[in-house]
Structure formats: structure tokens, C-alpha cells
Protein backbone atom coordinates (compact mmCIF):
# COMPACT_ATOMS: atom_id res chain seq x y z
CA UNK A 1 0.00 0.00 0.00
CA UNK A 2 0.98 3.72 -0.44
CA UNK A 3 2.16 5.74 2.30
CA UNK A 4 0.03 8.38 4.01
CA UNK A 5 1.92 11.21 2.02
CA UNK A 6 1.43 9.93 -1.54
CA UNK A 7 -2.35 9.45 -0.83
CA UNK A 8 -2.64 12.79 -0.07
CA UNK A 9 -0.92 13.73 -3.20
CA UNK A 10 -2.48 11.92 -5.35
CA UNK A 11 -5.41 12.93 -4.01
CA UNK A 12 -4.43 16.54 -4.17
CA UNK A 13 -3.72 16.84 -7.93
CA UNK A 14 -6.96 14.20 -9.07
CA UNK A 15 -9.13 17.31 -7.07
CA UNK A 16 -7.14 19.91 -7.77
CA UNK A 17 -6.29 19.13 -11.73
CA UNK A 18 -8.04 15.94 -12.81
CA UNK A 19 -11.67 16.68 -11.65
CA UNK A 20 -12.52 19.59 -11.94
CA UNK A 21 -12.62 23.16 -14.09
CA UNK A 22 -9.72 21.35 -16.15
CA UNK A 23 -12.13 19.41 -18.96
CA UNK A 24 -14.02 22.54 -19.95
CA UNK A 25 -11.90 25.87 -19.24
CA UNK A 26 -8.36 24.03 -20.05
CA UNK A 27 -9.22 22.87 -23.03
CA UNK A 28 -10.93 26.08 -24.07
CA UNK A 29 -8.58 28.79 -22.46
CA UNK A 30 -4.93 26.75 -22.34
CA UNK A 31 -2.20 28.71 -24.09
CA UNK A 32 -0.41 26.49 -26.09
CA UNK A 33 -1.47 27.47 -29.96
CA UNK A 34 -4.60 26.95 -32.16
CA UNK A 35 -2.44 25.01 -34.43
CA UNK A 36 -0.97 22.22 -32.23
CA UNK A 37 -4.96 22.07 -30.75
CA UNK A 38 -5.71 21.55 -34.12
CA UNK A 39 -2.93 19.04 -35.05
CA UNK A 40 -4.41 16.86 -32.19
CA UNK A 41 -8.32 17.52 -32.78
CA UNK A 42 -8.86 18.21 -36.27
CA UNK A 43 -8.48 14.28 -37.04
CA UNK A 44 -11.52 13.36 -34.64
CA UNK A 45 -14.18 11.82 -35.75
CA UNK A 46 -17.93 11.37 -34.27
CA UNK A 47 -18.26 8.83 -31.86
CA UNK A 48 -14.85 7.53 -32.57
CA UNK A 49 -11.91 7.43 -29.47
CA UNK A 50 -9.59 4.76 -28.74
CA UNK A 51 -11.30 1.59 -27.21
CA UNK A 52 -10.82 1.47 -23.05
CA UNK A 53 -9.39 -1.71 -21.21
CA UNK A 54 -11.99 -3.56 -19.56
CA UNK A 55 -11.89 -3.62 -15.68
CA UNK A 56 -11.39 -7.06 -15.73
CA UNK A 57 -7.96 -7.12 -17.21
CA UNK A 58 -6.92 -4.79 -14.16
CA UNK A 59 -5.09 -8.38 -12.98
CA UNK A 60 -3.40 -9.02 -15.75
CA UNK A 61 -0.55 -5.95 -16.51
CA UNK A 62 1.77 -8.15 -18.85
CA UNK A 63 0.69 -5.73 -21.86
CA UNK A 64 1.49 -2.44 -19.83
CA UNK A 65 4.51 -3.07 -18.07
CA UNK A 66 6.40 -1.17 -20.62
CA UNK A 67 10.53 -0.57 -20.59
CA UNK A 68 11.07 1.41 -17.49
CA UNK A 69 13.33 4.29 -17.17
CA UNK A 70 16.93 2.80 -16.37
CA UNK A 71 17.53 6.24 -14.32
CA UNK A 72 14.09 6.34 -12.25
CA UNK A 73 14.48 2.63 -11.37
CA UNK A 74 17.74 3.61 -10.36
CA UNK A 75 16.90 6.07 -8.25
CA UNK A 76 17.41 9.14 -10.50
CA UNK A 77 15.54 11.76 -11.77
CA UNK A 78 12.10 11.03 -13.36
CA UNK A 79 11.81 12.86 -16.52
CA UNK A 80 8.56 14.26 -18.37
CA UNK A 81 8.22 11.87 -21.47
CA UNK A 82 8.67 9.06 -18.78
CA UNK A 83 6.15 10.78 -16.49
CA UNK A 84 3.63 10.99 -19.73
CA UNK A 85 4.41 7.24 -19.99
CA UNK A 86 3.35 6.57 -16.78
CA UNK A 87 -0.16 8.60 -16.79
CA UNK A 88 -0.80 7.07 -20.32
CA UNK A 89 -0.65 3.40 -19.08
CA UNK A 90 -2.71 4.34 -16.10
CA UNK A 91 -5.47 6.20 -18.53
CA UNK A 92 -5.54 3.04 -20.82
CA UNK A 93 -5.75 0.43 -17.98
CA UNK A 94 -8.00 2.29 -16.05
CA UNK A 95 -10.80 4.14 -18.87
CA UNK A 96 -13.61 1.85 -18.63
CA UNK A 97 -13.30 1.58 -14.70
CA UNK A 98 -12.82 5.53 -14.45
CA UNK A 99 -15.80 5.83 -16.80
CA UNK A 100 -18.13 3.54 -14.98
CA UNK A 101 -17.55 5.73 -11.22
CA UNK A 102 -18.20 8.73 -12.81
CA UNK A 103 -21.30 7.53 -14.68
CA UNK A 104 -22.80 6.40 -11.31
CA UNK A 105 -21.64 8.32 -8.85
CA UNK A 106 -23.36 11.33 -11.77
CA UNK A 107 -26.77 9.47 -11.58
CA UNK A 108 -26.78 9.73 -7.96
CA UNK A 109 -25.98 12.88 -8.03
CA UNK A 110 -28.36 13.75 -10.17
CA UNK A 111 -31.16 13.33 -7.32
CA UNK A 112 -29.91 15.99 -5.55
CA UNK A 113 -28.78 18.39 -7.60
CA UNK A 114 -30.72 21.21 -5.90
CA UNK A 115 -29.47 20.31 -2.40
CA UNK A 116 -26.39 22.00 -2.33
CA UNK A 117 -25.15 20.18 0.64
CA UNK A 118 -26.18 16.75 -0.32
CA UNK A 119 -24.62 17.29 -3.59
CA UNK A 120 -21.28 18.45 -2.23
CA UNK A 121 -21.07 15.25 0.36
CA UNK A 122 -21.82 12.95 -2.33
CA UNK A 123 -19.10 14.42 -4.95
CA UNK A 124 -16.80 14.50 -2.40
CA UNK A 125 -17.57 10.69 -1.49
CA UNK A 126 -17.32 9.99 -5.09
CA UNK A 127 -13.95 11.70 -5.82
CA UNK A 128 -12.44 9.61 -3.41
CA UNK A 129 -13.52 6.58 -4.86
CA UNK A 130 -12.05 7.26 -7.96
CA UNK A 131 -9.11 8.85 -6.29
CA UNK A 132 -8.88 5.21 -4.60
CA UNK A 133 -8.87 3.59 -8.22
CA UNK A 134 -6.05 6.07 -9.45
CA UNK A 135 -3.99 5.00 -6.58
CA UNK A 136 -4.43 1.44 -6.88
CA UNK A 137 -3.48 1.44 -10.83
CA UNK A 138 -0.62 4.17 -9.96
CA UNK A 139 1.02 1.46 -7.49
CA UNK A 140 0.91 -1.22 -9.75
CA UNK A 141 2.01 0.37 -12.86
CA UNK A 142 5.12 2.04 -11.00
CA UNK A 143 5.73 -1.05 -9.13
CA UNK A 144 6.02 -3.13 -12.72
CA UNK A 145 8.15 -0.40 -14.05
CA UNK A 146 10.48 -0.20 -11.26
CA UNK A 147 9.52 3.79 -10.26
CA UNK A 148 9.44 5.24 -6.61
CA UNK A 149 6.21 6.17 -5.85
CA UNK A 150 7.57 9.60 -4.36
CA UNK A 151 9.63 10.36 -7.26
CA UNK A 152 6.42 9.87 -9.53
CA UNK A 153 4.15 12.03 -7.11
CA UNK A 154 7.01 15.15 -6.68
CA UNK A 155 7.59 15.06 -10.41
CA UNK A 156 3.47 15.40 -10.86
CA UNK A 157 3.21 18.32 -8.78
CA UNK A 158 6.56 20.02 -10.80
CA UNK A 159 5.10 19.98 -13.82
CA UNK A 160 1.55 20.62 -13.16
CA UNK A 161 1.54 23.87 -14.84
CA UNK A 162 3.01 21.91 -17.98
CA UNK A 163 0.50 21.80 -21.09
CA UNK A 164 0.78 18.07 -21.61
CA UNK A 165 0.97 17.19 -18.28
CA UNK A 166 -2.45 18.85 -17.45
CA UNK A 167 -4.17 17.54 -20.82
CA UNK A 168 -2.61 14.00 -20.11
CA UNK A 169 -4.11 14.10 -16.29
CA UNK A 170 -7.61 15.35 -17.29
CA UNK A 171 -7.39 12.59 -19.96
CA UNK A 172 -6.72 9.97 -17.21
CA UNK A 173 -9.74 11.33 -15.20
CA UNK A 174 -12.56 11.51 -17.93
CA UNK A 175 -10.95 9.92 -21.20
CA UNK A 176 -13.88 10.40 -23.28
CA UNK A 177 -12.93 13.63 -25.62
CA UNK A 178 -14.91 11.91 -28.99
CA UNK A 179 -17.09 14.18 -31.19
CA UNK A 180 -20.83 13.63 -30.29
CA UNK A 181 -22.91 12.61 -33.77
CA UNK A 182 -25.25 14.95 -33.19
CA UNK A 183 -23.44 18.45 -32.52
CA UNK A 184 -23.95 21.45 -34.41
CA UNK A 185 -23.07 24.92 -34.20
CA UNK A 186 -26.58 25.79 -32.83
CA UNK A 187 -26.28 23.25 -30.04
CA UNK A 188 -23.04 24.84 -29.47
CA UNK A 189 -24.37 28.42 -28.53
CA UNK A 190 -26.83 26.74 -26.57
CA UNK A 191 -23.94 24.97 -24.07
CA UNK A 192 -21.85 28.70 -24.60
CA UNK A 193 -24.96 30.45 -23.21
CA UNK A 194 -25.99 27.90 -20.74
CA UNK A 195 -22.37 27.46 -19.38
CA UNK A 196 -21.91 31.24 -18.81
CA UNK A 197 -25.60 31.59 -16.76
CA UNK A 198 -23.90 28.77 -14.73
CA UNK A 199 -21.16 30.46 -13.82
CA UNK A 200 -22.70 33.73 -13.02
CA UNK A 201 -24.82 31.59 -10.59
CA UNK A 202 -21.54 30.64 -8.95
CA UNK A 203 -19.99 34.33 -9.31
CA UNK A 204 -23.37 34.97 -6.79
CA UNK A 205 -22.25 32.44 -4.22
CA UNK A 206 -19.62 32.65 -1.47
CA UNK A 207 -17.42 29.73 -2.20
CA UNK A 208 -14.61 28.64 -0.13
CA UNK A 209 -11.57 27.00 -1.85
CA UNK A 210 -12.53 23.84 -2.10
CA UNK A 211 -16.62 24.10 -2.37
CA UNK A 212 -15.69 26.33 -5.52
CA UNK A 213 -14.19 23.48 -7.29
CA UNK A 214 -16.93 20.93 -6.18
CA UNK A 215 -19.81 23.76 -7.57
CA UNK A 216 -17.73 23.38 -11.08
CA UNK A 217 -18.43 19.45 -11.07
CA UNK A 218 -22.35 20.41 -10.54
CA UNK A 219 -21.74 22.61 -13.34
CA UNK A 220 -20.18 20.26 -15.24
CA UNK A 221 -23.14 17.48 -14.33
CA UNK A 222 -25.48 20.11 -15.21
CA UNK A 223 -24.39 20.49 -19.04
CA UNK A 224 -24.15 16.43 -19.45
CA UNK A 225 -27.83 16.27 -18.18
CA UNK A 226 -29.07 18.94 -20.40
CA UNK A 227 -26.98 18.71 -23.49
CA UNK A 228 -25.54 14.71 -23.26
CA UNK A 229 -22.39 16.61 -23.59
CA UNK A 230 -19.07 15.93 -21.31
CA UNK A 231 -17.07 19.09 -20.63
CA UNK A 232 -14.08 17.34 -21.94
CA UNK A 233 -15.76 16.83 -25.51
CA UNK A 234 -16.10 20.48 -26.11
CA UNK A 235 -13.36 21.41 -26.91
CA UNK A 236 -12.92 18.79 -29.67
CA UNK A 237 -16.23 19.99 -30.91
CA UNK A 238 -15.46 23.31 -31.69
CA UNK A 239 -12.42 22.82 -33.72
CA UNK A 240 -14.69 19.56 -35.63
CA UNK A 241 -17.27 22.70 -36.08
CA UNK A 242 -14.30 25.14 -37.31
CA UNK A 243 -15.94 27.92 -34.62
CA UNK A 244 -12.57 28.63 -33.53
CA UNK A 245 -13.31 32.21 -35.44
CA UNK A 246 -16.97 32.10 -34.78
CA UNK A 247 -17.98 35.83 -32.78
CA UNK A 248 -20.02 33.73 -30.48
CA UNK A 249 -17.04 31.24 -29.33
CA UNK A 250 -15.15 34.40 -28.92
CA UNK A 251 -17.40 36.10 -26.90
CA UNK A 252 -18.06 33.03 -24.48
CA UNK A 253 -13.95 32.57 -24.20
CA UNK A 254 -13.42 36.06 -23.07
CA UNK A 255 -16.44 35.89 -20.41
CA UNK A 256 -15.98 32.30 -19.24
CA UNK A 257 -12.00 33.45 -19.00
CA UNK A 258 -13.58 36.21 -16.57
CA UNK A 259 -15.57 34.56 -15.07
CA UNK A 260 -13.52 31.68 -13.83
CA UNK A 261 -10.32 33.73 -12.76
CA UNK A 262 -12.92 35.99 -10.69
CA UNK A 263 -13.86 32.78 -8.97
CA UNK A 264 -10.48 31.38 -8.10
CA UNK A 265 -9.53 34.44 -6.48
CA UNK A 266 -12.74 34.68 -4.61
CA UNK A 267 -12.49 31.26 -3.56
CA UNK A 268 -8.79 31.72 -2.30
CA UNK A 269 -10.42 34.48 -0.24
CA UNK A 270 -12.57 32.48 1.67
């Protein structure tokens, strides 16, 4: 088993990075350029993403033990391709379990999403499920590849600001980034508008820290059960729609930009 302090870690950056605000505003407000977004988008198709690993072959890690880093078995430095590695084996093992705890702990969820309270105990009860999961696939894949389990969790935290590194972690959490088949550029709007009312709803509460990140999940829950739309798909279906130009998409990235560093400074406040 893990030790106290890389539970906490783990748990940490899954919350923090994973869970959370990272699906829709990373993928719609991260810096890196509108060519290498397109370079990695432009080639999806609807309804078409790589096929997860059932939860039953969790047992059997012969296919993902990989060639481990001669230096980070060794006790050296881990570096970021190897780190990648490492969150790319636990995002194939673990998709169809992942998928499966989020799709039920969101139907329960779904019961209460007008008790605030109810709703935050629950999403905190399910995060640490999956959180759980994560762990359990982090300490076997590390253990087959010969990796401290410190050395993996200090080199997550340096490079969480890292482009790759935050696309590769949301990945890991919610996997699914396919086109739906039946988007279109007026369904769109509908999630732009929607999205933004949603967050001046938030803007109108007083959020702590963490509760701020927990009301972006129920915002998050609330576009799947109007729109059948993950936040993680979005951003995939803008460039499939070309609306990278469209006035409307521009419009909602400069307010939802607003919007959402307002709240993370609030929310530090509190």
C-alpha cells in the first residue's frame, strides 16, 4: 500500500487538476497554440476514441509493463516523457473503470442536484472513490516499471503547470474527448450560453476553496444532463465545427476566461 503522504498527493492533484474546471476551461482557455490544438483535434471523428481496457484485465498488466526508465528505477531523476508514460498506461488500464464511477456516482448525483449540501457530500464521497482507483493502478504500474512512488508524485506536482501534463491528467480522469454525432453549431451556442448563466450563478455564491471546485463538477453534471455533452468533448467539438473564429465562441472565451479567474480568487479568499 501507499504511504500516508502519496495518498494525499495523489489525491491533491486528481481534485485539484483531474476533476474539476480542467475538462471545460483548459481545453478552451490553455495557451499552447490553435495550431498544435488543431494538429491533435482536427483528425476526430464522431463517436470515434480509442477503445478502453476492460476492468477485468486490471489483474493481468503483462501488456502495460512497458521498458522502465533505467535512471528512475535507479533512483534518478524522473523525466517528463517518462512521467507521460506513466499517466498514459494508467489512462488506458484504467478508462472503462474511471468511466463507470463517474457515470454512477453522476446518476446519484443527479437526485440531488438542488441540495447543495447533499450534492457536495456525495461528490466529495465519489472523488475519493475514484481517487482510490487512481492509486491502486498508480502502485501497480510504478511497481512493474520499477519507479518510486515519491519520485512519480514530486515530479506530478513540478510539472503541473506543464500543457501536456495537465491535458494527459484530465485525460486519465474523464478519457472520453470523442465528437458527439449529433453536434452542431446551434447546439453549441446553446452549451456557450448555458455554461456562462452557470457560472454567473456561482460568481453569486460565497465559495470557499474547495466548495468552488466541487460547484464546477455540478456545473459540469449540469451540461451532461441537459446537453448529453461531457465538458471534456467540447473542446474537440469546436475545432470539428471550425468555430474557432466564430464571434459567439469568442465572446463566451473572453467571459468564461472572466468569469472563472474571478472565482479562483474569490475562492482563495474564503
Amino acid at each position: 500500500m501507499g504511504n500516508s503522504s502519496s495518498t494525499s498527493k495523489i489525491a491533491g492533484i486528481t481534485l485539484g487538476a483531474g476533476l474539476v474546471l480542467g475538462g471545460l476551461v483548459y481545453f478552451l482557455l490553455s495557451d499552447d497554440s490553435q495550431e498544435e490544438r488543431k494538429s491533435n483535434e482536427t483528425t476526430a471523428k464522431p463517436s470515434e476514441e480509442k477503445k478502453p481496457v476492460p476492468a477485468s484485465n486490471f489483474t493481468n498488466s503483462d501488456s502495460y509493463n512497458g521498458a522502465p526508465n533505467n535512471s528512475a528505477a535507479a533512483g534518478g531523476q524522473l523525466d517528463k516523457s517518462e512521467l507521460l508514460r506513466i499517466i498514459d498506461l494508467i489512462t488506458d488500464k484504467g478508462a472503462t473503470a474511471i468511466a463507470d464511477l463517474k457515470n454512477d456516482g453522476r446518476e446519484e448525483r443527479k437526485e440531488c442536484v438542488d441540495n447543495w449540501e447533499k450534492y457536495k457530500l456525495l461528490c466529495v464521497q465519489h472523488l475519493q472513490k475514484q481517487e482510490m482507483l487512481v492509486e491502486e493502478l498508480t502502485r501497480e504500474i510504478l511497481s512493474n516499471n520499477g519507479i518510486d512512488e515519491n519520485k512519480f508524485y514530486y515530479m506530478m506536482q513540478a510539472h503541473m503547470s506543464n500543457p501536456e501534463v495537465m491535458t494527459a491528467i484530465q485525460k486519465m480522469n474523464s478519457p472520453t474527448t470523442s465528437v458527439p454525432v449529433d453536434i452542431t453549431v446551434e447546439k453549441m451556442k446553446d452549451i456557450f450560453t448555458f455554461h456562462l448563466s452557470k457560472m454567473e450563478e456561482m460568481k453569486n455564491q460565497q465559495l470557499g476553496f474547495q466548495d468552488f471546485f466541487l460547484y464546477a463538477i455540478k456545473i459540469s453534471d449540469e451540461i451532461y444532463f441537459k446537453f448529453n455533452i461531457e465538458t471534456e468533448q467540447i473542446r474537440p467539438c469546436i475545432s470539428f465545427l471550425n468555430m474557432e473564429q466564430d464571434a459567439d465562441f469568442i465572446n463566451y472565451q473572453t467571459k468564461l476566461k472572466a468569469l472563472s479567474a474571478g472565482q479562483m480568487q474569490m475562492g482563495q479568499q474564503f
